[in-house]
Amino acid sequence: MGHLQQDKKILNRVKRLQGQMRAIEENLQQDQHSCIDVLQQVAAVKGAVNGLMNELLELHLRHHVIADQDTINEVEVQEFLKLIKRYT
């Protein structure tokens, strides 16, 4: 996946995740941290990781799996991506 080095969108997602994780760590280090706040932050990270996974799967599919095909059934591709998103 060397092509990902040029993908600023992916890098920005990873940097945002790093910031979210730092915020969780900082929140946990506070004496009066709220469990609900931490759980909400963790849920946000989980959603962001799932979004990153979906983006990476789609890029992989488009760049490596169907890149050399003469004709691409975009409807089938979208159905496949919906299926992946449902289970990740």
PDB file of N, CA and C in Angstrom:
ATOM      1  N   MET A   1       0.823  -1.198   0.000  1.00  0.00           N
ATOM      2  CA  MET A   1       0.000   0.000   0.000  1.00  0.00           C
ATOM      3  C   MET A   1       0.865   1.259   0.000  1.00  0.00           C
ATOM      4  N   GLY A   2       1.934   1.243  -0.768  1.00  0.00           N
ATOM      5  CA  GLY A   2       2.802   2.399  -0.864  1.00  0.00           C
ATOM      6  C   GLY A   2       2.092   3.637  -1.365  1.00  0.00           C
ATOM      7  N   HIS A   3       1.022   3.463  -2.116  1.00  0.00           N
ATOM      8  CA  HIS A   3       0.266   4.595  -2.641  1.00  0.00           C
ATOM      9  C   HIS A   3      -0.384   5.418  -1.537  1.00  0.00           C
ATOM     10  N   LEU A   4      -0.486   4.850  -0.341  1.00  0.00           N
ATOM     11  CA  LEU A   4      -1.124   5.567   0.769  1.00  0.00           C
ATOM     12  C   LEU A   4      -0.272   6.727   1.277  1.00  0.00           C
ATOM     13  N   GLN A   5       1.013   6.702   0.981  1.00  0.00           N
ATOM     14  CA  GLN A   5       1.890   7.780   1.437  1.00  0.00           C
ATOM     15  C   GLN A   5       1.430   9.130   0.889  1.00  0.00           C
ATOM     16  N   GLN A   6       0.842   9.127  -0.293  1.00  0.00           N
ATOM     17  CA  GLN A   6       0.390  10.375  -0.901  1.00  0.00           C
ATOM     18  C   GLN A   6      -1.039  10.742  -0.514  1.00  0.00           C
ATOM     19  N   ASP A   7      -1.707   9.892   0.216  1.00  0.00           N
ATOM     20  CA  ASP A   7      -3.109  10.132   0.547  1.00  0.00           C
ATOM     21  C   ASP A   7      -3.223  10.940   1.839  1.00  0.00           C
ATOM     22  N   LYS A   8      -3.414  12.242   1.691  1.00  0.00           N
ATOM     23  CA  LYS A   8      -3.496  13.148   2.847  1.00  0.00           C
ATOM     24  C   LYS A   8      -4.724  12.859   3.706  1.00  0.00           C
ATOM     25  N   LYS A   9      -5.792  12.400   3.077  1.00  0.00           N
ATOM     26  CA  LYS A   9      -7.031  12.107   3.808  1.00  0.00           C
ATOM     27  C   LYS A   9      -6.789  11.004   4.843  1.00  0.00           C
ATOM     28  N   ILE A  10      -6.072   9.959   4.452  1.00  0.00           N
ATOM     29  CA  ILE A  10      -5.763   8.860   5.373  1.00  0.00           C
ATOM     30  C   ILE A  10      -4.870   9.354   6.488  1.00  0.00           C
ATOM     31  N   LEU A  11      -3.829  10.090   6.143  1.00  0.00           N
ATOM     32  CA  LEU A  11      -2.905  10.604   7.153  1.00  0.00           C
ATOM     33  C   LEU A  11      -3.628  11.514   8.140  1.00  0.00           C
ATOM     34  N   ASN A  12      -4.531  12.347   7.641  1.00  0.00           N
ATOM     35  CA  ASN A  12      -5.302  13.226   8.531  1.00  0.00           C
ATOM     36  C   ASN A  12      -6.180  12.419   9.478  1.00  0.00           C
ATOM     37  N   ARG A  13      -6.763  11.338   8.998  1.00  0.00           N
ATOM     38  CA  ARG A  13      -7.578  10.474   9.871  1.00  0.00           C
ATOM     39  C   ARG A  13      -6.724   9.885  10.994  1.00  0.00           C
ATOM     40  N   VAL A  14      -5.532   9.430  10.640  1.00  0.00           N
ATOM     41  CA  VAL A  14      -4.638   8.831  11.634  1.00  0.00           C
ATOM     42  C   VAL A  14      -4.220   9.886  12.662  1.00  0.00           C
ATOM     43  N   LYS A  15      -3.899  11.067  12.207  1.00  0.00           N
ATOM     44  CA  LYS A  15      -3.505  12.136  13.142  1.00  0.00           C
ATOM     45  C   LYS A  15      -4.656  12.515  14.073  1.00  0.00           C
ATOM     46  N   ARG A  16      -5.877  12.535  13.517  1.00  0.00           N
ATOM     47  CA  ARG A  16      -7.050  12.832  14.346  1.00  0.00           C
ATOM     48  C   ARG A  16      -7.238  11.748  15.408  1.00  0.00           C
ATOM     49  N   LEU A  17      -7.034  10.492  15.024  1.00  0.00           N
ATOM     50  CA  LEU A  17      -7.123   9.379  15.987  1.00  0.00           C
ATOM     51  C   LEU A  17      -6.076   9.524  17.087  1.00  0.00           C
ATOM     52  N   GLN A  18      -4.878   9.896  16.700  1.00  0.00           N
ATOM     53  CA  GLN A  18      -3.827  10.087  17.707  1.00  0.00           C
ATOM     54  C   GLN A  18      -4.239  11.163  18.713  1.00  0.00           C
ATOM     55  N   GLY A  19      -4.821  12.244  18.210  1.00  0.00           N
ATOM     56  CA  GLY A  19      -5.298  13.311  19.095  1.00  0.00           C
ATOM     57  C   GLY A  19      -6.403  12.833  20.023  1.00  0.00           C
ATOM     58  N   GLN A  20      -7.303  12.033  19.481  1.00  0.00           N
ATOM     59  CA  GLN A  20      -8.389  11.501  20.306  1.00  0.00           C
ATOM     60  C   GLN A  20      -7.836  10.584  21.398  1.00  0.00           C
ATOM     61  N   MET A  21      -6.866   9.768  21.056  1.00  0.00           N
ATOM     62  CA  MET A  21      -6.265   8.865  22.048  1.00  0.00           C
ATOM     63  C   MET A  21      -5.523   9.660  23.129  1.00  0.00           C
ATOM     64  N   ARG A  22      -4.820  10.709  22.729  1.00  0.00           N
ATOM     65  CA  ARG A  22      -4.146  11.559  23.728  1.00  0.00           C
ATOM     66  C   ARG A  22      -5.163  12.188  24.675  1.00  0.00           C
ATOM     67  N   ALA A  23      -6.298  12.609  24.126  1.00  0.00           N
ATOM     68  CA  ALA A  23      -7.345  13.212  24.956  1.00  0.00           C
ATOM     69  C   ALA A  23      -7.881  12.204  25.968  1.00  0.00           C
ATOM     70  N   ILE A  24      -8.035  10.950  25.560  1.00  0.00           N
ATOM     71  CA  ILE A  24      -8.483   9.908  26.489  1.00  0.00           C
ATOM     72  C   ILE A  24      -7.448   9.728  27.597  1.00  0.00           C
ATOM     73  N   GLU A  25      -6.188   9.638  27.204  1.00  0.00           N
ATOM     74  CA  GLU A  25      -5.123   9.462  28.201  1.00  0.00           C
ATOM     75  C   GLU A  25      -5.102  10.620  29.196  1.00  0.00           C
ATOM     76  N   GLU A  26      -5.210  11.845  28.690  1.00  0.00           N
ATOM     77  CA  GLU A  26      -5.212  13.021  29.569  1.00  0.00           C
ATOM     78  C   GLU A  26      -6.424  13.007  30.491  1.00  0.00           C
ATOM     79  N   ASN A  27      -7.571  12.633  29.961  1.00  0.00           N
ATOM     80  CA  ASN A  27      -8.789  12.571  30.764  1.00  0.00           C
ATOM     81  C   ASN A  27      -8.645  11.544  31.880  1.00  0.00           C
ATOM     82  N   LEU A  28      -8.030  10.404  31.574  1.00  0.00           N
ATOM     83  CA  LEU A  28      -7.854   9.349  32.579  1.00  0.00           C
ATOM     84  C   LEU A  28      -6.879   9.763  33.679  1.00  0.00           C
ATOM     85  N   GLN A  29      -5.978  10.662  33.378  1.00  0.00           N
ATOM     86  CA  GLN A  29      -4.991  11.088  34.360  1.00  0.00           C
ATOM     87  C   GLN A  29      -5.529  12.140  35.322  1.00  0.00           C
ATOM     88  N   GLN A  30      -6.689  12.685  35.025  1.00  0.00           N
ATOM     89  CA  GLN A  30      -7.306  13.665  35.912  1.00  0.00           C
ATOM     90  C   GLN A  30      -7.940  12.954  37.100  1.00  0.00           C
ATOM     91  N   ASP A  31      -7.851  13.570  38.270  1.00  0.00           N
ATOM     92  CA  ASP A  31      -8.428  12.979  39.476  1.00  0.00           C
ATOM     93  C   ASP A  31      -9.943  12.818  39.373  1.00  0.00           C
ATOM     94  N   GLN A  32     -10.593  13.773  38.793  1.00  0.00           N
ATOM     95  CA  GLN A  32     -12.052  13.774  38.752  1.00  0.00           C
ATOM     96  C   GLN A  32     -12.588  13.469  37.356  1.00  0.00           C
ATOM     97  N   HIS A  33     -11.995  12.502  36.666  1.00  0.00           N
ATOM     98  CA  HIS A  33     -12.474  12.207  35.316  1.00  0.00           C
ATOM     99  C   HIS A  33     -13.846  11.536  35.371  1.00  0.00           C
ATOM    100  N   SER A  34     -14.623  11.828  34.361  1.00  0.00           N
ATOM    101  CA  SER A  34     -15.965  11.261  34.262  1.00  0.00           C
ATOM    102  C   SER A  34     -15.905   9.978  33.427  1.00  0.00           C
ATOM    103  N   CYS A  35     -16.412   8.906  33.993  1.00  0.00           N
ATOM    104  CA  CYS A  35     -16.446   7.636  33.251  1.00  0.00           C
ATOM    105  C   CYS A  35     -17.245   7.774  31.962  1.00  0.00           C
ATOM    106  N   ILE A  36     -18.340   8.504  32.021  1.00  0.00           N
ATOM    107  CA  ILE A  36     -19.179   8.706  30.843  1.00  0.00           C
ATOM    108  C   ILE A  36     -18.402   9.450  29.765  1.00  0.00           C
ATOM    109  N   ASP A  37     -17.653  10.485  30.158  1.00  0.00           N
ATOM    110  CA  ASP A  37     -16.847  11.225  29.181  1.00  0.00           C
ATOM    111  C   ASP A  37     -15.815  10.328  28.521  1.00  0.00           C
ATOM    112  N   VAL A  38     -15.161   9.494  29.313  1.00  0.00           N
ATOM    113  CA  VAL A  38     -14.149   8.583  28.771  1.00  0.00           C
ATOM    114  C   VAL A  38     -14.801   7.580  27.827  1.00  0.00           C
ATOM    115  N   LEU A  39     -15.941   7.037  28.210  1.00  0.00           N
ATOM    116  CA  LEU A  39     -16.647   6.091  27.349  1.00  0.00           C
ATOM    117  C   LEU A  39     -17.065   6.735  26.031  1.00  0.00           C
ATOM    118  N   GLN A  40     -17.511   7.985  26.096  1.00  0.00           N
ATOM    119  CA  GLN A  40     -17.881   8.690  24.874  1.00  0.00           C
ATOM    120  C   GLN A  40     -16.664   8.913  23.974  1.00  0.00           C
ATOM    121  N   GLN A  41     -15.528   9.248  24.587  1.00  0.00           N
ATOM    122  CA  GLN A  41     -14.303   9.433  23.810  1.00  0.00           C
ATOM    123  C   GLN A  41     -13.866   8.114  23.163  1.00  0.00           C
ATOM    124  N   VAL A  42     -13.963   7.024  23.903  1.00  0.00           N
ATOM    125  CA  VAL A  42     -13.588   5.715  23.365  1.00  0.00           C
ATOM    126  C   VAL A  42     -14.538   5.327  22.224  1.00  0.00           C
ATOM    127  N   ALA A  43     -15.823   5.613  22.382  1.00  0.00           N
ATOM    128  CA  ALA A  43     -16.783   5.321  21.318  1.00  0.00           C
ATOM    129  C   ALA A  43     -16.447   6.128  20.064  1.00  0.00           C
ATOM    130  N   ALA A  44     -16.022   7.368  20.242  1.00  0.00           N
ATOM    131  CA  ALA A  44     -15.633   8.196  19.100  1.00  0.00           C
ATOM    132  C   ALA A  44     -14.404   7.613  18.398  1.00  0.00           C
ATOM    133  N   VAL A  45     -13.443   7.124  19.183  1.00  0.00           N
ATOM    134  CA  VAL A  45     -12.249   6.501  18.605  1.00  0.00           C
ATOM    135  C   VAL A  45     -12.637   5.246  17.840  1.00  0.00           C
ATOM    136  N   LYS A  46     -13.518   4.457  18.428  1.00  0.00           N
ATOM    137  CA  LYS A  46     -13.972   3.228  17.764  1.00  0.00           C
ATOM    138  C   LYS A  46     -14.600   3.558  16.414  1.00  0.00           C
ATOM    139  N   GLY A  47     -15.455   4.569  16.382  1.00  0.00           N
ATOM    140  CA  GLY A  47     -16.076   4.984  15.127  1.00  0.00           C
ATOM    141  C   GLY A  47     -15.049   5.481  14.123  1.00  0.00           C
ATOM    142  N   ALA A  48     -14.066   6.228  14.611  1.00  0.00           N
ATOM    143  CA  ALA A  48     -13.026   6.747  13.726  1.00  0.00           C
ATOM    144  C   ALA A  48     -12.158   5.629  13.174  1.00  0.00           C
ATOM    145  N   VAL A  49     -11.843   4.627  13.986  1.00  0.00           N
ATOM    146  CA  VAL A  49     -11.050   3.485  13.524  1.00  0.00           C
ATOM    147  C   VAL A  49     -11.842   2.706  12.479  1.00  0.00           C
ATOM    148  N   ASN A  50     -13.131   2.526  12.709  1.00  0.00           N
ATOM    149  CA  ASN A  50     -13.972   1.833  11.726  1.00  0.00           C
ATOM    150  C   ASN A  50     -14.010   2.612  10.408  1.00  0.00           C
ATOM    151  N   GLY A  51     -14.108   3.932  10.507  1.00  0.00           N
ATOM    152  CA  GLY A  51     -14.087   4.757   9.306  1.00  0.00           C
ATOM    153  C   GLY A  51     -12.771   4.635   8.557  1.00  0.00           C
ATOM    154  N   LEU A  52     -11.675   4.615   9.291  1.00  0.00           N
ATOM    155  CA  LEU A  52     -10.362   4.442   8.682  1.00  0.00           C
ATOM    156  C   LEU A  52     -10.260   3.078   8.009  1.00  0.00           C
ATOM    157  N   MET A  53     -10.735   2.047   8.677  1.00  0.00           N
ATOM    158  CA  MET A  53     -10.704   0.696   8.118  1.00  0.00           C
ATOM    159  C   MET A  53     -11.510   0.642   6.815  1.00  0.00           C
ATOM    160  N   ASN A  54     -12.692   1.228   6.814  1.00  0.00           N
ATOM    161  CA  ASN A  54     -13.517   1.239   5.611  1.00  0.00           C
ATOM    162  C   ASN A  54     -12.820   1.969   4.464  1.00  0.00           C
ATOM    163  N   GLU A  55     -12.208   3.095   4.780  1.00  0.00           N
ATOM    164  CA  GLU A  55     -11.495   3.862   3.762  1.00  0.00           C
ATOM    165  C   GLU A  55     -10.328   3.056   3.185  1.00  0.00           C
ATOM    166  N   LEU A  56      -9.577   2.403   4.054  1.00  0.00           N
ATOM    167  CA  LEU A  56      -8.441   1.588   3.599  1.00  0.00           C
ATOM    168  C   LEU A  56      -8.898   0.400   2.764  1.00  0.00           C
ATOM    169  N   LEU A  57      -9.994  -0.238   3.179  1.00  0.00           N
ATOM    170  CA  LEU A  57     -10.527  -1.356   2.402  1.00  0.00           C
ATOM    171  C   LEU A  57     -10.963  -0.907   1.012  1.00  0.00           C
ATOM    172  N   GLU A  58     -11.625   0.239   0.948  1.00  0.00           N
ATOM    173  CA  GLU A  58     -12.068   0.737  -0.351  1.00  0.00           C
ATOM    174  C   GLU A  58     -10.875   1.086  -1.236  1.00  0.00           C
ATOM    175  N   LEU A  59      -9.877   1.758  -0.669  1.00  0.00           N
ATOM    176  CA  LEU A  59      -8.684   2.086  -1.451  1.00  0.00           C
ATOM    177  C   LEU A  59      -7.983   0.830  -1.946  1.00  0.00           C
ATOM    178  N   HIS A  60      -7.889  -0.165  -1.084  1.00  0.00           N
ATOM    179  CA  HIS A  60      -7.251  -1.416  -1.488  1.00  0.00           C
ATOM    180  C   HIS A  60      -8.035  -2.071  -2.628  1.00  0.00           C
ATOM    181  N   LEU A  61      -9.327  -2.135  -2.468  1.00  0.00           N
ATOM    182  CA  LEU A  61     -10.173  -2.740  -3.489  1.00  0.00           C
ATOM    183  C   LEU A  61      -9.999  -2.018  -4.824  1.00  0.00           C
ATOM    184  N   ARG A  62     -10.078  -0.705  -4.790  1.00  0.00           N
ATOM    185  CA  ARG A  62      -9.996   0.060  -6.029  1.00  0.00           C
ATOM    186  C   ARG A  62      -8.590   0.053  -6.632  1.00  0.00           C
ATOM    187  N   HIS A  63      -7.561   0.079  -5.795  1.00  0.00           N
ATOM    188  CA  HIS A  63      -6.194   0.189  -6.298  1.00  0.00           C
ATOM    189  C   HIS A  63      -5.592  -1.159  -6.683  1.00  0.00           C
ATOM    190  N   HIS A  64      -5.919  -2.215  -5.942  1.00  0.00           N
ATOM    191  CA  HIS A  64      -5.259  -3.499  -6.158  1.00  0.00           C
ATOM    192  C   HIS A  64      -6.164  -4.576  -6.762  1.00  0.00           C
ATOM    193  N   VAL A  65      -7.437  -4.553  -6.447  1.00  0.00           N
ATOM    194  CA  VAL A  65      -8.315  -5.642  -6.861  1.00  0.00           C
ATOM    195  C   VAL A  65      -8.968  -5.356  -8.208  1.00  0.00           C
ATOM    196  N   ILE A  66      -9.489  -4.148  -8.398  1.00  0.00           N
ATOM    197  CA  ILE A  66     -10.204  -3.868  -9.641  1.00  0.00           C
ATOM    198  C   ILE A  66      -9.473  -2.867 -10.529  1.00  0.00           C
ATOM    199  N   ALA A  67      -8.265  -2.501 -10.185  1.00  0.00           N
ATOM    200  CA  ALA A  67      -7.540  -1.465 -10.918  1.00  0.00           C
ATOM    201  C   ALA A  67      -7.290  -1.839 -12.371  1.00  0.00           C
ATOM    202  N   ASP A  68      -7.070  -3.090 -12.669  1.00  0.00           N
ATOM    203  CA  ASP A  68      -6.706  -3.499 -14.022  1.00  0.00           C
ATOM    204  C   ASP A  68      -7.890  -4.004 -14.841  1.00  0.00           C
ATOM    205  N   GLN A  69      -9.075  -3.874 -14.332  1.00  0.00           N
ATOM    206  CA  GLN A  69     -10.251  -4.361 -15.058  1.00  0.00           C
ATOM    207  C   GLN A  69     -10.659  -3.348 -16.128  1.00  0.00           C
ATOM    208  N   ASP A  70     -11.034  -3.845 -17.293  1.00  0.00           N
ATOM    209  CA  ASP A  70     -11.490  -2.970 -18.368  1.00  0.00           C
ATOM    210  C   ASP A  70     -12.856  -2.374 -18.062  1.00  0.00           C
ATOM    211  N   THR A  71     -13.749  -3.195 -17.540  1.00  0.00           N
ATOM    212  CA  THR A  71     -15.074  -2.711 -17.175  1.00  0.00           C
ATOM    213  C   THR A  71     -15.315  -3.009 -15.704  1.00  0.00           C
ATOM    214  N   ILE A  72     -15.824  -2.020 -15.031  1.00  0.00           N
ATOM    215  CA  ILE A  72     -16.090  -2.150 -13.597  1.00  0.00           C
ATOM    216  C   ILE A  72     -17.579  -1.914 -13.378  1.00  0.00           C
ATOM    217  N   ASN A  73     -18.188  -2.852 -12.692  1.00  0.00           N
ATOM    218  CA  ASN A  73     -19.595  -2.721 -12.348  1.00  0.00           C
ATOM    219  C   ASN A  73     -19.673  -1.919 -11.052  1.00  0.00           C
ATOM    220  N   GLU A  74     -19.864  -0.617 -11.181  1.00  0.00           N
ATOM    221  CA  GLU A  74     -19.850   0.281 -10.023  1.00  0.00           C
ATOM    222  C   GLU A  74     -20.949  -0.064  -9.025  1.00  0.00           C
ATOM    223  N   VAL A  75     -22.077  -0.543  -9.501  1.00  0.00           N
ATOM    224  CA  VAL A  75     -23.168  -0.948  -8.603  1.00  0.00           C
ATOM    225  C   VAL A  75     -22.704  -2.092  -7.715  1.00  0.00           C
ATOM    226  N   GLU A  76     -22.042  -3.078  -8.311  1.00  0.00           N
ATOM    227  CA  GLU A  76     -21.529  -4.213  -7.537  1.00  0.00           C
ATOM    228  C   GLU A  76     -20.464  -3.765  -6.543  1.00  0.00           C
ATOM    229  N   VAL A  77     -19.618  -2.854  -6.961  1.00  0.00           N
ATOM    230  CA  VAL A  77     -18.579  -2.333  -6.074  1.00  0.00           C
ATOM    231  C   VAL A  77     -19.227  -1.654  -4.868  1.00  0.00           C
ATOM    232  N   GLN A  78     -20.236  -0.826  -5.110  1.00  0.00           N
ATOM    233  CA  GLN A  78     -20.916  -0.128  -4.015  1.00  0.00           C
ATOM    234  C   GLN A  78     -21.626  -1.106  -3.082  1.00  0.00           C
ATOM    235  N   GLU A  79     -22.242  -2.133  -3.630  1.00  0.00           N
ATOM    236  CA  GLU A  79     -22.890  -3.153  -2.807  1.00  0.00           C
ATOM    237  C   GLU A  79     -21.864  -3.876  -1.933  1.00  0.00           C
ATOM    238  N   PHE A  80     -20.722  -4.204  -2.534  1.00  0.00           N
ATOM    239  CA  PHE A  80     -19.651  -4.867  -1.793  1.00  0.00           C
ATOM    240  C   PHE A  80     -19.148  -3.974  -0.656  1.00  0.00           C
ATOM    241  N   LEU A  81     -18.956  -2.693  -0.943  1.00  0.00           N
ATOM    242  CA  LEU A  81     -18.481  -1.768   0.084  1.00  0.00           C
ATOM    243  C   LEU A  81     -19.514  -1.603   1.199  1.00  0.00           C
ATOM    244  N   LYS A  82     -20.791  -1.576   0.861  1.00  0.00           N
ATOM    245  CA  LYS A  82     -21.842  -1.511   1.892  1.00  0.00           C
ATOM    246  C   LYS A  82     -21.789  -2.743   2.798  1.00  0.00           C
ATOM    247  N   LEU A  83     -21.578  -3.893   2.178  1.00  0.00           N
ATOM    248  CA  LEU A  83     -21.483  -5.138   2.940  1.00  0.00           C
ATOM    249  C   LEU A  83     -20.300  -5.092   3.900  1.00  0.00           C
ATOM    250  N   ILE A  84     -19.159  -4.663   3.413  1.00  0.00           N
ATOM    251  CA  ILE A  84     -17.964  -4.564   4.260  1.00  0.00           C
ATOM    252  C   ILE A  84     -18.219  -3.608   5.420  1.00  0.00           C
ATOM    253  N   LYS A  85     -18.802  -2.447   5.121  1.00  0.00           N
ATOM    254  CA  LYS A  85     -19.056  -1.436   6.159  1.00  0.00           C
ATOM    255  C   LYS A  85     -20.013  -1.960   7.230  1.00  0.00           C
ATOM    256  N   ARG A  86     -20.924  -2.802   6.821  1.00  0.00           N
ATOM    257  CA  ARG A  86     -21.887  -3.349   7.771  1.00  0.00           C
ATOM    258  C   ARG A  86     -21.210  -4.246   8.817  1.00  0.00           C
ATOM    259  N   TYR A  87     -20.162  -4.935   8.409  1.00  0.00           N
ATOM    260  CA  TYR A  87     -19.528  -5.929   9.280  1.00  0.00           C
ATOM    261  C   TYR A  87     -18.186  -5.501   9.853  1.00  0.00           C
ATOM    262  N   THR A  88     -17.813  -4.244   9.630  1.00  0.00           N
ATOM    263  CA  THR A  88     -16.554  -3.776  10.230  1.00  0.00           C
ATOM    264  C   THR A  88     -16.831  -2.716  11.253  1.00  0.00           C
TER     265      THR A  88
END
